[in-house]
CSV table of C-alpha atoms in Angstrom, one decimal:
chain,number,residue,atom,x,y,z
A,145,UNK,CA,-52.2,13.2,28.2
A,146,UNK,CA,-50.4,13.3,31.4
A,147,UNK,CA,-47.0,14.3,32.0
A,148,UNK,CA,-46.0,10.7,33.0
A,149,UNK,CA,-47.3,9.3,29.6
A,150,UNK,CA,-45.6,12.2,27.7
A,151,UNK,CA,-42.1,11.1,29.5
A,152,UNK,CA,-42.7,7.4,29.0
A,153,UNK,CA,-43.4,8.0,25.2
A,154,UNK,CA,-40.4,10.3,24.8
A,155,UNK,CA,-38.3,7.8,26.6
A,156,UNK,CA,-39.5,4.9,24.3
A,157,UNK,CA,-38.7,7.0,21.4
A,158,UNK,CA,-35.4,8.0,22.5
A,159,UNK,CA,-34.6,4.3,23.3
A,160,UNK,CA,-35.5,3.2,19.8
A,161,UNK,CA,-33.7,6.0,18.2
A,162,UNK,CA,-30.5,5.1,20.2
A,163,UNK,CA,-31.0,1.6,19.2
A,164,UNK,CA,-31.4,2.2,15.7
A,165,UNK,CA,-28.3,4.8,15.5
A,166,UNK,CA,-26.2,1.9,17.5
A,167,UNK,CA,-27.1,-0.8,14.8
A,168,UNK,CA,-26.4,1.6,12.0
A,169,UNK,CA,-22.8,2.3,13.6
A,170,UNK,CA,-22.0,-1.3,14.3
A,171,UNK,CA,-22.9,-2.3,10.7
A,172,UNK,CA,-20.6,0.5,9.5
A,173,UNK,CA,-17.9,-0.8,11.8
A,174,UNK,CA,-18.2,-4.4,10.5
A,175,UNK,CA,-18.4,-2.9,6.7
A,176,UNK,CA,-15.2,-1.1,7.4
A,177,UNK,CA,-13.5,-4.2,9.1
A,178,UNK,CA,-14.3,-6.1,6.2
A,179,UNK,CA,-12.9,-3.5,3.9
A,180,UNK,CA,-9.5,-3.4,6.1
A,181,UNK,CA,-9.4,-7.2,5.9
A,182,UNK,CA,-9.8,-7.1,2.1
A,183,UNK,CA,-7.2,-4.3,1.8
A,184,UNK,CA,-4.9,-6.1,4.4
A,185,UNK,CA,-5.1,-9.3,2.2
A,186,UNK,CA,-3.9,-7.3,-0.8
A,187,UNK,CA,-1.2,-5.8,1.1
A,188,UNK,CA,0.0,-9.2,2.3
A,189,UNK,CA,0.0,-10.4,-1.1
A,190,UNK,CA,1.7,-7.4,-2.5
A,191,UNK,CA,4.6,-7.9,-0.1
A,192,UNK,CA,4.3,-11.7,0.0
A,193,UNK,CA,7.7,-12.4,-1.8
A,194,UNK,CA,9.3,-9.6,0.5
A,195,UNK,CA,8.2,-11.3,3.5
A,196,UNK,CA,8.9,-14.7,2.3
A,197,UNK,CA,12.6,-13.4,1.7
A,198,UNK,CA,12.6,-12.0,5.4
A,199,UNK,CA,11.6,-15.4,6.8
A,200,UNK,CA,14.2,-17.1,4.5
A,201,UNK,CA,16.9,-14.9,5.3
A,202,UNK,CA,16.5,-14.7,9.0
A,203,UNK,CA,19.6,-14.9,10.9
A,204,UNK,CA,18.3,-17.6,13.2
A,205,UNK,CA,16.0,-20.5,12.7
A,206,UNK,CA,12.8,-19.0,14.0
A,207,UNK,CA,11.2,-22.4,14.0
A,208,UNK,CA,13.7,-23.4,17.0
A,209,UNK,CA,13.8,-19.8,18.3
A,210,UNK,CA,17.4,-20.6,19.2
A,211,UNK,CA,18.8,-18.6,21.9
A,212,UNK,CA,22.4,-18.6,20.4
A,213,UNK,CA,21.1,-16.5,17.5
A,214,UNK,CA,19.5,-14.1,20.1
A,215,UNK,CA,23.1,-13.8,21.5
A,216,UNK,CA,24.5,-13.0,18.1
A,217,UNK,CA,22.0,-10.5,17.7
A,218,UNK,CA,22.5,-8.7,20.8
A,219,UNK,CA,26.3,-8.4,20.1
A,220,UNK,CA,25.5,-6.3,17.2
A,221,UNK,CA,24.1,-3.5,19.5
A,222,UNK,CA,25.5,-1.7,22.5
A,223,UNK,CA,24.0,-2.7,25.8
A,224,UNK,CA,21.4,-0.7,27.4
A,225,UNK,CA,18.5,-0.4,24.9
A,226,UNK,CA,19.7,-3.3,22.9
A,227,UNK,CA,17.4,-5.7,24.8
A,228,UNK,CA,14.6,-3.9,23.6
A,229,UNK,CA,15.7,-3.7,20.0
A,230,UNK,CA,16.7,-7.3,20.1
A,231,UNK,CA,13.5,-8.3,21.6
A,232,UNK,CA,11.6,-6.2,18.8
A,233,UNK,CA,13.7,-7.8,16.0
A,234,UNK,CA,12.8,-11.3,17.3
A,235,UNK,CA,9.0,-10.6,17.7
A,236,UNK,CA,9.0,-9.3,14.3
A,237,UNK,CA,10.5,-12.1,12.9
A,238,UNK,CA,8.5,-14.7,14.9
A,239,UNK,CA,5.4,-12.7,13.7
A,240,UNK,CA,6.5,-12.9,10.1
A,241,UNK,CA,7.1,-16.4,10.1
A,242,UNK,CA,3.8,-17.3,11.7
A,243,UNK,CA,1.8,-15.1,9.0
A,244,UNK,CA,3.9,-16.5,6.2
A,245,UNK,CA,3.2,-20.0,7.2
A,246,UNK,CA,-0.6,-19.3,7.7
A,247,UNK,CA,-0.6,-17.5,4.3
A,248,UNK,CA,1.2,-20.4,2.6
A,249,UNK,CA,-1.4,-22.9,4.0
A,250,UNK,CA,-4.2,-20.7,3.1
A,251,UNK,CA,-2.9,-20.5,-0.3
A,252,UNK,CA,-2.7,-24.1,-0.5
A,253,UNK,CA,-6.3,-24.3,0.5
A,254,UNK,CA,-7.3,-21.6,-2.0
A,255,UNK,CA,-5.4,-23.7,-4.8
A,256,UNK,CA,-7.6,-26.8,-3.9
A,257,UNK,CA,-10.6,-24.7,-4.0
A,258,UNK,CA,-10.0,-23.5,-7.5
A,259,UNK,CA,-9.5,-26.7,-9.0
A,260,UNK,CA,-13.3,-26.8,-9.3
A,261,UNK,CA,-13.6,-24.6,-12.4
A,262,UNK,CA,-11.7,-22.8,-15.2
A,263,UNK,CA,-12.5,-19.3,-14.0
A,264,UNK,CA,-11.4,-20.1,-10.6
A,265,UNK,CA,-8.1,-21.9,-11.8
A,266,UNK,CA,-7.4,-18.7,-13.9
A,267,UNK,CA,-8.0,-16.5,-10.9
A,268,UNK,CA,-5.4,-18.5,-9.0
A,269,UNK,CA,-2.9,-18.5,-11.7
A,270,UNK,CA,-3.3,-14.8,-12.1
A,271,UNK,CA,-3.0,-14.4,-8.7
A,272,UNK,CA,0.5,-16.5,-8.5
A,273,UNK,CA,1.6,-14.9,-11.6
A,274,UNK,CA,1.2,-11.2,-10.1
A,275,UNK,CA,2.0,-12.0,-6.4
A,276,UNK,CA,3.4,-15.3,-5.5
A,277,UNK,CA,5.9,-16.2,-8.6
A,278,UNK,CA,9.6,-14.8,-8.2
A,279,UNK,CA,9.1,-12.9,-11.3
A,280,UNK,CA,5.8,-10.7,-11.1
A,281,UNK,CA,4.1,-10.0,-14.1
A,282,UNK,CA,2.2,-6.9,-15.0
A,283,UNK,CA,-1.6,-6.9,-15.4
A,284,UNK,CA,-0.9,-6.4,-19.1
A,285,UNK,CA,1.4,-9.1,-19.5
A,286,UNK,CA,-1.0,-11.5,-17.5
A,287,UNK,CA,-3.9,-10.2,-19.8
A,288,UNK,CA,-2.0,-11.2,-23.0
A,289,UNK,CA,-1.7,-14.8,-21.7
A,290,UNK,CA,-5.0,-15.4,-21.2
A,291,UNK,CA,-6.4,-13.2,-23.7
A,292,UNK,CA,-8.5,-11.1,-21.7
A,293,UNK,CA,-8.6,-7.3,-20.7
A,294,UNK,CA,-6.1,-5.9,-18.1
A,295,UNK,CA,-9.3,-4.7,-16.3
A,296,UNK,CA,-10.6,-8.5,-16.0
A,297,UNK,CA,-7.0,-9.2,-14.5
A,298,UNK,CA,-7.5,-6.6,-11.7
A,299,UNK,CA,-11.2,-7.9,-11.1
A,300,UNK,CA,-9.8,-11.6,-11.0
A,301,UNK,CA,-7.3,-10.3,-8.6
A,302,UNK,CA,-9.9,-8.6,-6.4
A,303,UNK,CA,-12.1,-11.6,-6.4
A,304,UNK,CA,-9.2,-13.9,-5.6
A,305,UNK,CA,-8.2,-11.6,-2.7
A,306,UNK,CA,-11.8,-11.5,-1.5
A,307,UNK,CA,-11.8,-15.3,-1.2
A,308,UNK,CA,-8.4,-15.5,0.3
A,309,UNK,CA,-9.4,-12.9,2.7
A,310,UNK,CA,-11.9,-15.1,4.1
A,311,UNK,CA,-9.6,-18.1,4.4
A,312,UNK,CA,-6.9,-15.9,6.0
A,313,UNK,CA,-9.2,-14.2,8.3
A,314,UNK,CA,-11.7,-17.0,8.8
A,315,UNK,CA,-15.1,-16.1,10.5
A,316,UNK,CA,-13.8,-12.2,11.1
A,317,UNK,CA,-14.1,-11.9,7.5
A,318,UNK,CA,-17.6,-13.3,7.1
A,319,UNK,CA,-19.0,-11.5,10.0
């Protein structure tokens, strides 16, 4: 075998190995992103009431983004870096407003999806009792209502959050 043939075979083998490793890393990254989105959905649900309160108790009407409210906020801080602080608060409030509106729309869509079966309806009710209702319930309390094991409550929450994650993050969750 000639030296050029050996080099060609080595290059092909190296290329195949590199492509294979790249594909493995890409699959791992996609899996990690799915896990992050599911974790983020659970975090959003755990903090739903607080985020909702943040939007409802905002000093200004975020929907109108009224400049007068920004002026009021600016008066709360000294001049200098106050603009950066006010802009940061304004951006945070606006992002929270957008996120909550999106979550509310996706919760409504999920509710409609859940009307198809009793198990799905139970999952919706469990999610609602745990994260959405004003008075959150513990898994053990929910389990008593539905005559199920508290572990089943957690499994239902995980399943509901997984489906909700697809609604919230769209195609990025499905990838």
